[in-house]
Amino acid sequence: MWRTLHSEWGKTWSVRAPWICLLTTVALVVITAMSLANDFVYGISIDEVPADARMPMMDAVGPAVLFGQVAFAAFAMQLVTAEYSTGEIRSTLRGQPDRTTVVAAKSLIAAVCGLAVGAASGTLAAGTTRLILADNLASPESYPAVALRCGLLMAVVGILVVAVGALLRNAVATLVTAFAVLIGTLVLPSGLNGWFPGEAGSTFLADDAEPYAGPVGLLVVAVWGVLFLGLGLWSANRRDA
Amino acid sequence: MIEFDRMSKRYGDTIAVDELSVVIEPGRVTGFLGPNGAGKSTSMRVLLGLDHPTFGRALIGGRRYADLADPLRSVGAHLDAHSVHPGRSARNHLLALARVNRISPRRVDEVLEQVGIAKVARNRTRSFSLGMRQRLGIAAALLGDPEVLVFDEPVNGLDTDGVRWVRHLLRGLAGEGRTVLVSSHLMAEMHQTADHVVVIGRGRVLADCATEELVGRAEDTIVVRSPDPEARDELRRALPGASVTTAEHDPVELHVVGADEHQVGEAAHARGVLLHHLARRAGTLEAGYLRLVQDDIEYAAVPAAGRS
């Protein structure tokens, strides 16, 4: 496993697309959070919002991270789908014929990168939000807590997307499915949407008490991740490469 | 040693390989021949663990590919020139393969040098010609210094020098006692490279013999040149058991199959046909192969009810 991980890690950073996807993720999260915070401040300046109103930090950072999941999904997706679209999978599986090990190594890379990019983008977004909101910020959260929640969610999302990629193999199909599962499910009726990754992730990021305690949200996303991982491994082992 | 043991592969209702049983011995180059769709590539993919056989087994040294520890050190393969991410450099591609099989980075530089692409090794493979990609694929096959080597159409896209280089490489590898299995459509090239041939058609083995034995199945041709416009008809009348045809490229050249040079010379003399040239042309691998495959196609065309 260690050697496969070493090989896959080297492969990840020896092409351009992963760098672009991760930088885009950070930029998307920070810019979205800035925009949301700025809208709030602007609302006060035009008297749309009372001058003494306060915005919780995660009202800006949370939606921004959910949005950023799409760019990060592109990163996690190409770890798998680029192998199939380029034909490289035939080289990969000759080096490591155990397909479970290959998918596991890619999942781990997606999780580690998700943790890092989620923590970095969440912290940067929290910092800029704090600067923009200034006195209009409701009870500021500690940066490590924000970083941990954003990082953990992205890590689980990374595994989920790698698993969808292993199941579908096709880049467009994987990205569309990831978008539908991670973001699209937000529009489901309330009550129902709590059992899907969109609302569950949002609840976890905001550390809400509704519809369940925050950490349960992460657990819901993780259950979806495990479900897709099971399907992905089944498909990778069963189908011809 | 490579062994296919009653290996079958189906795709839905299509049988790509039908109970293939054949042993590829070490120390010689074995040519793997057959028409398009005969199941050559499928057999190789099953051998390398990429496709799952529907039935039977494909073994390398008695073990399935998936059961080999550090497989690249036992089996090197080059299936196609497109098993590479175009955005990655040749060196990084090989490094990733080396890492997973405990092969030193020094060996990566060695094989890049050996196949002649060391100077462009740090370029993205997107900029590579087909010939350069073939060389990179061959480098990947040689990486683990394996005892068994499998190549699928390795000379496609290579220039004359490249083709000669591959021929010497394959013969050298077999000369070192390794097992070398190579598929190709280029019969003239295979005639010069392979010591032994396995021919498959419609998923079954049609021949498993020395290359010269397959060549021997094609009869020699007697080539004659005559300015006499009646030469062909006269020879046909004189040699009723032989086939006499006019060469496509030259109306005064005739090809006689089914008679030897003595019979042709005597027939021409008896009929008063003036000859400017008479020579025996040895059978080729292509002719032997075509004859074998033709017989198989004709057999397939006979309705099942007509067979005993």
XYZ file of C-alpha atoms in Angstrom:
549
model
C 0.000 0.000 0.000
C 2.793 2.402 0.944
C 4.553 1.971 -2.420
C 1.294 2.425 -4.322
C 0.619 5.558 -2.300
C 4.117 6.880 -3.078
C 3.607 6.163 -6.780
C 0.146 7.750 -6.882
C 1.327 10.783 -4.913
C 4.104 11.358 -7.466
C 1.651 10.943 -10.331
C -0.788 13.425 -8.766
C 1.676 16.299 -8.721
C 3.436 15.569 -12.020
C 0.570 16.931 -14.131
C -0.967 20.410 -14.093
C -4.693 19.785 -13.593
C -4.544 18.959 -9.829
C -2.698 22.176 -9.048
C -5.212 24.217 -11.025
C -8.182 22.514 -9.336
C -6.812 23.043 -5.816
C -5.872 26.691 -6.384
C -9.311 27.254 -7.920
C -10.921 25.652 -4.857
C -9.135 28.042 -2.490
C -9.913 31.062 -4.681
C -13.574 30.058 -5.066
C -14.084 29.598 -1.315
C -12.362 32.846 -0.327
C -14.014 34.969 -3.025
C -17.474 33.536 -2.302
C -17.108 34.174 1.448
C -15.864 37.711 0.781
C -18.800 38.344 -1.529
C -21.349 37.081 1.019
C -19.791 39.165 3.833
C -19.599 42.187 1.580
C -23.276 41.830 0.624
C -24.168 41.896 4.303
C -22.112 45.048 4.952
C -23.562 46.657 1.833
C -27.058 45.776 3.063
C -26.342 47.774 6.213
C -24.929 50.716 4.243
C -28.169 51.046 2.240
C -30.330 50.485 5.334
C -31.667 47.180 4.008
C -30.290 45.502 7.113
C -30.403 47.126 10.601
C -27.091 48.774 11.564
C -26.792 46.619 14.686
C -27.328 43.315 12.806
C -24.604 40.688 13.210
C -23.604 37.989 10.715
C -22.288 34.652 12.003
C -18.929 33.824 10.414
C -20.133 30.468 9.130
C -23.027 32.130 7.236
C -20.351 33.337 4.844
C -17.745 30.555 5.158
C -20.213 27.624 5.136
C -21.909 28.301 1.754
C -18.519 29.270 0.316
C -17.017 25.898 1.281
C -20.087 24.046 -0.056
C -19.622 25.901 -3.350
C -15.883 25.179 -3.316
C -16.651 21.472 -3.098
C -17.370 21.528 -6.847
C -13.842 22.665 -7.736
C -12.398 20.216 -5.251
C -14.581 17.466 -6.728
C -12.888 18.152 -10.076
C -9.527 17.502 -8.385
C -10.646 14.248 -6.761
C -12.433 13.129 -9.908
C -9.435 13.454 -12.209
C -7.337 11.239 -9.927
C -9.457 8.399 -11.312
C -11.134 9.552 -14.510
C -7.920 10.856 -16.133
C -6.553 7.315 -15.847
C -9.421 5.935 -17.892
C -9.669 8.775 -20.426
C -5.930 8.646 -21.213
C -5.625 4.853 -21.043
C -3.050 5.192 -18.290
C -5.056 2.814 -16.131
C -3.543 -0.038 -18.166
C -0.085 1.027 -16.968
C -1.246 1.617 -13.402
C -2.861 -1.808 -13.057
C 0.157 -3.555 -14.535
C 2.262 -1.992 -11.800
C -0.295 -2.703 -9.085
C -2.831 -5.346 -10.142
C -4.719 -5.121 -6.844
C -7.461 -2.680 -7.750
C -8.643 -2.188 -4.177
C -5.165 -0.925 -3.269
C -5.168 1.500 -6.211
C -8.597 2.945 -5.317
C -7.624 3.084 -1.625
C -4.415 4.989 -2.420
C -6.308 7.487 -4.561
C -8.976 7.905 -1.858
C -6.319 8.579 0.737
C -4.661 11.190 -1.476
C -8.044 12.874 -2.043
C -8.715 12.812 1.723
C -5.322 14.277 2.664
C -5.584 16.982 -0.009
C -9.180 17.668 1.053
C -8.100 18.107 4.649
C -5.344 20.498 3.631
C -7.229 22.534 1.050
C -10.404 22.616 3.166
C -8.496 23.833 6.215
C -6.507 26.387 4.223
C -9.456 27.776 2.276
C -11.723 27.757 5.363
C -9.156 29.655 7.430
C -8.481 32.202 4.693
C -12.227 32.662 4.134
C -12.778 33.094 7.906
C -9.996 35.669 8.099
C -11.266 37.756 5.201
C -14.856 37.483 6.457
C -13.742 38.772 9.831
C -11.924 41.697 8.226
C -14.889 42.657 6.058
C -17.597 42.261 8.713
C -15.521 43.897 11.495
C -18.042 45.003 14.172
C -20.912 43.315 12.350
C -19.471 39.852 13.011
C -21.460 37.733 15.467
C -19.478 35.688 17.977
C -16.270 34.900 16.050
C -15.286 31.241 15.902
C -11.762 30.078 16.531
C -9.761 29.577 13.351
C -8.628 26.019 14.257
C -12.266 24.957 14.754
C -13.272 26.405 11.358
C -10.206 24.880 9.686
C -10.930 21.464 11.182
C -14.574 21.402 10.114
C -13.850 22.624 6.564
C -10.921 20.216 6.258
C -12.829 17.190 7.518
C -15.773 17.830 5.206
C -13.518 18.221 2.149
C -11.621 15.062 3.131
C -14.811 12.995 3.216
C -16.034 14.636 -0.005
C -12.715 13.685 -1.646
C -13.213 10.009 -0.827
C -16.824 10.162 -2.030
C -15.849 11.667 -5.397
C -12.969 9.197 -5.970
C -15.474 6.428 -5.296
C -17.978 7.868 -7.790
C -15.123 8.108 -10.317
C -14.192 4.456 -9.764
C -17.836 3.543 -10.297
C -18.528 5.648 -13.414
C -14.995 6.098 -14.901
C -16.189 8.946 -17.117
C -15.182 12.489 -16.126
C -18.352 14.346 -17.097
C -20.640 11.722 -15.566
C -18.599 11.752 -12.352
C -18.614 15.539 -12.031
C -22.340 15.809 -12.754
C -23.101 13.064 -10.228
C -20.847 14.677 -7.621
C -22.545 18.036 -8.188
C -26.006 16.495 -7.882
C -25.109 14.612 -4.697
C -23.089 17.348 -2.974
C -25.006 20.483 -4.031
C -28.133 19.443 -5.900
C -29.574 17.604 -2.926
C -29.826 20.945 -1.062
C -33.029 21.673 -2.981
C -34.809 18.561 -1.707
C -37.715 19.238 0.715
C -36.514 20.065 4.213
C -36.767 17.051 6.445
C -35.678 14.854 3.570
C -32.581 16.819 2.532
C -30.973 16.313 5.949
C -30.156 12.761 4.873
C -28.192 13.871 1.842
C -24.628 15.270 1.668
C -25.605 18.873 0.756
C -27.642 19.748 3.838
C -25.629 17.387 6.049
C -22.389 19.139 5.064
C -23.956 22.534 5.600
C -25.180 21.517 9.071
C -21.744 20.214 9.971
C -19.951 23.364 8.781
C -22.317 25.688 10.659
C -22.232 23.381 13.693
C -26.028 23.781 13.828
C -28.308 21.934 16.227
C -30.984 21.425 13.540
C -31.964 18.951 12.119
C -29.324 17.154 14.206
C -26.093 17.925 16.050
C -23.302 19.200 13.742
C -21.021 16.133 13.834
C -23.945 13.937 12.733
C -23.858 15.923 9.481
C -20.309 14.739 8.824
C -21.401 11.215 9.647
C -24.205 11.418 7.048
C -21.746 12.560 4.350
C -19.353 9.785 5.434
C -22.087 7.154 5.125
C -22.683 8.305 1.536
C -18.936 8.164 0.983
C -18.753 4.593 2.268
C -21.745 3.619 0.147
C -20.140 4.966 -3.053
C -16.760 3.504 -2.056
C -18.332 0.066 -1.774
C -19.927 0.448 -5.223
C -16.708 1.881 -6.676
C -14.562 -0.986 -5.374
C -17.100 -3.541 -6.552
C -17.069 -2.017 -10.025
C -13.270 -1.603 -10.190
C -12.710 -5.241 -9.246
C -15.456 -6.688 -11.386
C -15.159 -4.815 -14.669
C -12.363 -5.172 -17.205
C -9.898 -2.284 -17.145
C 6.998 -19.308 -19.547
C 3.486 -18.222 -20.469
C 0.613 -20.662 -20.394
C -2.936 -20.209 -21.595
C -5.030 -22.992 -20.129
C -8.439 -23.374 -21.838
C -8.816 -19.622 -21.546
C -12.071 -18.187 -22.905
C -13.338 -14.642 -23.017
C -16.850 -13.612 -23.929
C -18.257 -10.107 -24.380
C -21.989 -10.611 -24.163
C -22.814 -13.041 -26.980
C -19.498 -12.530 -28.739
C -16.782 -15.106 -28.102
C -13.469 -13.256 -28.375
C -11.296 -16.180 -27.267
C -12.503 -19.786 -27.297
C -10.662 -22.188 -24.972
C -7.188 -21.021 -25.950
C -4.585 -23.534 -24.777
C -1.005 -22.807 -25.709
C 2.393 -22.621 -24.003
C 4.896 -19.904 -24.898
C 8.393 -21.204 -24.204
C 11.392 -19.160 -23.048
C 14.517 -18.595 -25.115
C 12.779 -17.746 -28.369
C 10.649 -15.034 -29.917
C 7.091 -16.277 -30.381
C 5.018 -14.404 -32.937
C 1.335 -14.136 -32.109
C -0.530 -13.892 -35.403
C -4.117 -13.703 -36.490
C -6.555 -11.468 -38.355
C -8.164 -8.432 -36.711
C -10.615 -9.554 -34.063
C -8.966 -12.972 -33.706
C -8.480 -12.404 -29.972
C -4.752 -11.599 -29.783
C -5.058 -8.369 -27.811
C -7.806 -9.812 -25.611
C -5.574 -12.788 -24.759
C -2.745 -10.432 -23.847
C -5.030 -8.285 -21.692
C -6.268 -11.360 -19.829
C -2.670 -12.535 -19.378
C -1.800 -9.164 -17.805
C -4.770 -9.185 -15.449
C -6.509 -6.254 -17.168
C -9.484 -8.330 -18.327
C -11.042 -11.215 -16.445
C -11.287 -14.509 -18.339
C -14.793 -15.957 -18.625
C -13.308 -19.406 -18.208
C -9.861 -20.964 -17.833
C -6.597 -19.332 -16.868
C -3.635 -17.419 -18.240
C -0.470 -18.032 -16.228
C 3.029 -16.606 -16.083
C 5.542 -19.010 -14.573
C 2.578 -20.936 -13.174
C 0.968 -17.932 -11.478
C -1.785 -15.488 -12.347
C -0.611 -11.919 -12.979
C -2.566 -10.638 -9.970
C -0.663 -13.074 -7.712
C 2.796 -11.852 -8.761
C 4.705 -9.779 -6.206
C 6.177 -6.727 -7.969
C 4.756 -7.872 -11.332
C 6.865 -5.522 -13.456
C 9.970 -7.400 -12.280
C 8.527 -10.646 -13.669
C 6.572 -9.479 -16.715
C 7.165 -6.467 -18.933
C 4.454 -5.529 -21.377
C 3.813 -2.958 -24.035
C 0.213 -3.147 -25.197
C -0.342 0.168 -26.911
C 1.225 3.572 -27.222
C -1.623 5.242 -25.337
C -1.261 3.902 -21.803
C 0.305 7.187 -20.747
C -1.076 10.484 -19.420
C -0.151 13.008 -22.142
C 0.419 15.754 -19.575
C 3.092 13.821 -17.695
C 6.757 13.602 -18.666
C 8.172 10.300 -19.873
C 10.502 10.145 -16.877
C 7.743 10.801 -14.339
C 5.589 8.151 -16.002
C 8.335 5.555 -15.577
C 9.191 6.773 -12.064
C 5.619 6.109 -10.922
C 5.831 2.553 -12.294
C 9.275 2.063 -10.728
C 8.160 3.214 -7.276
C 5.308 0.759 -7.038
C 7.560 -2.186 -7.956
C 10.681 -1.295 -5.931
C 12.749 -0.413 -8.990
C 15.470 2.208 -8.545
C 15.229 5.616 -10.282
C 18.635 4.834 -11.797
C 17.008 2.023 -13.769
C 14.483 4.549 -15.157
C 17.320 6.609 -16.626
C 18.969 3.435 -17.962
C 15.924 2.300 -19.931
C 15.272 5.819 -21.224
C 18.835 5.778 -22.561
C 18.409 2.256 -23.941
C 15.308 3.109 -25.990
C 16.796 6.380 -27.197
C 14.458 8.957 -25.655
C 16.653 10.139 -22.757
C 16.996 13.615 -24.288
C 13.239 14.206 -24.299
C 12.513 12.308 -21.080
C 11.516 15.456 -19.204
C 9.072 16.604 -21.902
C 5.362 15.938 -21.620
C 4.457 12.922 -23.742
C 1.776 15.010 -25.481
C 4.544 16.303 -27.749
C 5.789 12.783 -28.616
C 5.418 11.194 -32.044
C 3.860 7.728 -32.267
C 7.348 6.271 -32.654
C 8.554 7.999 -29.471
C 5.509 6.735 -27.589
C 6.243 3.218 -28.799
C 9.778 3.580 -27.449
C 8.425 4.829 -24.115
C 6.093 1.816 -23.958
C 9.022 -0.495 -24.666
C 11.032 1.294 -21.947
C 8.208 0.587 -19.481
C 8.266 -3.087 -20.488
C 12.040 -3.305 -19.924
C 11.917 -1.358 -16.637
C 11.828 -4.306 -14.250
C 14.362 -6.377 -16.258
C 11.685 -9.106 -16.497
C 11.996 -12.725 -17.620
C 8.758 -12.538 -19.609
C 8.006 -9.851 -22.192
C 4.756 -9.243 -24.044
C 4.466 -6.792 -26.943
C 1.327 -5.942 -28.924
C 2.201 -4.466 -32.321
C 5.432 -2.852 -31.090
C 6.674 -1.584 -34.466
C 3.565 0.397 -35.484
C 4.632 3.950 -36.168
C 8.357 3.215 -36.063
C 10.682 4.207 -38.903
C 12.976 1.695 -40.637
C 15.720 2.170 -38.073
C 13.188 1.765 -35.268
C 11.834 -1.462 -36.774
C 15.378 -2.876 -37.039
C 16.078 -1.770 -33.487
C 12.977 -3.571 -32.157
C 13.916 -6.692 -34.111
C 17.398 -6.772 -32.580
C 16.018 -5.975 -29.143
C 13.466 -8.811 -29.237
C 15.992 -11.304 -30.582
C 18.515 -10.191 -27.963
C 15.978 -10.625 -25.143
C 15.087 -14.125 -26.357
C 18.804 -14.887 -26.734
C 19.221 -14.156 -23.025
C 16.738 -16.928 -22.321
C 13.675 -14.743 -21.750
C 10.151 -15.533 -22.918
C 9.137 -13.090 -25.656
C 5.603 -12.975 -27.071
C 4.973 -10.423 -29.792
C 1.945 -9.788 -31.971
C 2.188 -8.039 -35.306
C 0.396 -7.681 -38.615
C 3.668 -7.171 -40.455
C 4.399 -10.663 -41.742
C 7.704 -9.852 -43.409
C 8.886 -8.373 -40.116
C 7.669 -11.353 -38.106
C 9.370 -13.718 -40.532
C 12.676 -12.084 -39.630
C 11.975 -11.766 -35.895
C 10.013 -14.787 -34.678
C 11.463 -18.282 -34.211
C 8.066 -19.720 -33.459
C 4.532 -18.666 -34.313
C 1.140 -19.126 -32.741
C -1.694 -18.324 -35.143
C -5.201 -17.811 -33.829
C -8.391 -17.302 -35.791
C -11.864 -16.771 -34.416
C -10.464 -17.226 -30.905
C -8.901 -20.670 -31.525
C -5.342 -21.849 -32.179
C -4.847 -22.579 -35.901
C -1.121 -23.248 -35.727
C 1.565 -23.512 -33.057
C 4.784 -24.289 -34.873
C 8.236 -23.094 -35.908
C 8.087 -20.043 -38.188
C 9.771 -21.989 -41.026
C 7.169 -24.745 -40.753
C 4.387 -22.244 -41.424
C 6.436 -20.746 -44.262
C 6.803 -24.288 -45.645
C 3.049 -24.632 -45.925
C 3.102 -22.076 -48.705
C 4.262 -23.611 -51.957
C 7.181 -22.028 -53.788
C 6.386 -19.971 -56.864
C 8.205 -20.379 -60.180
C 8.611 -16.971 -61.789
C 9.076 -16.854 -65.570
C 9.323 -13.953 -67.995
C 8.382 -14.420 -71.601
C 7.850 -12.005 -74.530
C 5.469 -14.540 -76.103
C 1.840 -13.290 -75.724
C 0.619 -16.901 -75.839
C 2.996 -18.016 -73.033
C 0.366 -18.118 -70.291
C -2.144 -20.166 -72.236
C 0.540 -22.515 -73.561
C 1.903 -23.181 -70.064
C -1.622 -23.707 -68.709
C -2.231 -26.332 -71.346
C 1.126 -27.985 -70.679
C 0.756 -27.961 -66.884
C -2.888 -28.733 -66.163
C -2.184 -29.431 -62.459
C -0.553 -26.046 -61.828
C -1.876 -22.523 -61.509
C -0.380 -20.027 -63.984
C -1.149 -16.370 -63.416
C 0.110 -13.081 -64.823
C 1.914 -10.835 -62.343
C -0.141 -7.787 -61.397
C 2.713 -5.359 -61.886
C 4.082 -6.762 -65.152
C 2.168 -8.452 -68.011
C 5.215 -10.404 -69.250
C 5.891 -11.997 -65.838
C 4.065 -15.225 -65.045
C 3.755 -16.997 -61.693
C 3.440 -20.781 -61.645
C 2.424 -22.585 -58.473
C 2.126 -26.384 -58.359
C 5.078 -27.284 -60.595
C 8.850 -27.162 -60.109
C 11.381 -25.308 -62.240
C 12.244 -28.454 -64.247
C 8.630 -29.086 -65.204
C 8.079 -25.445 -66.149
C 11.303 -25.287 -68.199
C 10.489 -28.530 -69.989
C 6.910 -27.467 -70.668
C 8.094 -24.169 -72.162
C 10.657 -25.968 -74.328
C 8.106 -28.562 -75.539
C 5.595 -25.826 -76.463
C 8.207 -23.591 -78.061
C 7.636 -20.752 -75.589
C 10.595 -18.377 -75.447
C 11.706 -17.651 -71.858
C 13.927 -14.761 -70.737
C 13.881 -15.682 -67.079
C 13.013 -18.667 -64.913
C 13.548 -18.780 -61.132
C 12.158 -20.306 -57.989
C 10.811 -17.834 -55.386
C 10.608 -19.301 -51.877
C 7.322 -19.196 -49.960
C 6.845 -16.393 -47.457
C 5.393 -16.313 -43.971
C 2.646 -14.137 -45.368
C 1.725 -16.780 -47.967
C 1.799 -19.556 -45.358
C -0.235 -17.488 -42.960
C -2.792 -16.459 -45.584
C -3.211 -20.062 -46.668
C -3.828 -21.144 -43.074
C -6.241 -18.316 -42.346
C -7.989 -18.812 -45.716
C -8.587 -22.497 -44.901
C -10.067 -21.424 -41.566
C -12.359 -18.869 -43.197
C -13.532 -21.458 -45.763
C -14.156 -23.938 -42.964
C -16.206 -21.307 -41.138
C -18.217 -20.619 -44.292
C -19.353 -24.255 -44.582
C -22.807 -24.589 -42.982
C -22.674 -26.508 -39.704
C -24.944 -29.209 -41.160
C -22.391 -29.867 -43.891
C -19.641 -30.787 -41.440
C -19.076 -34.297 -40.275
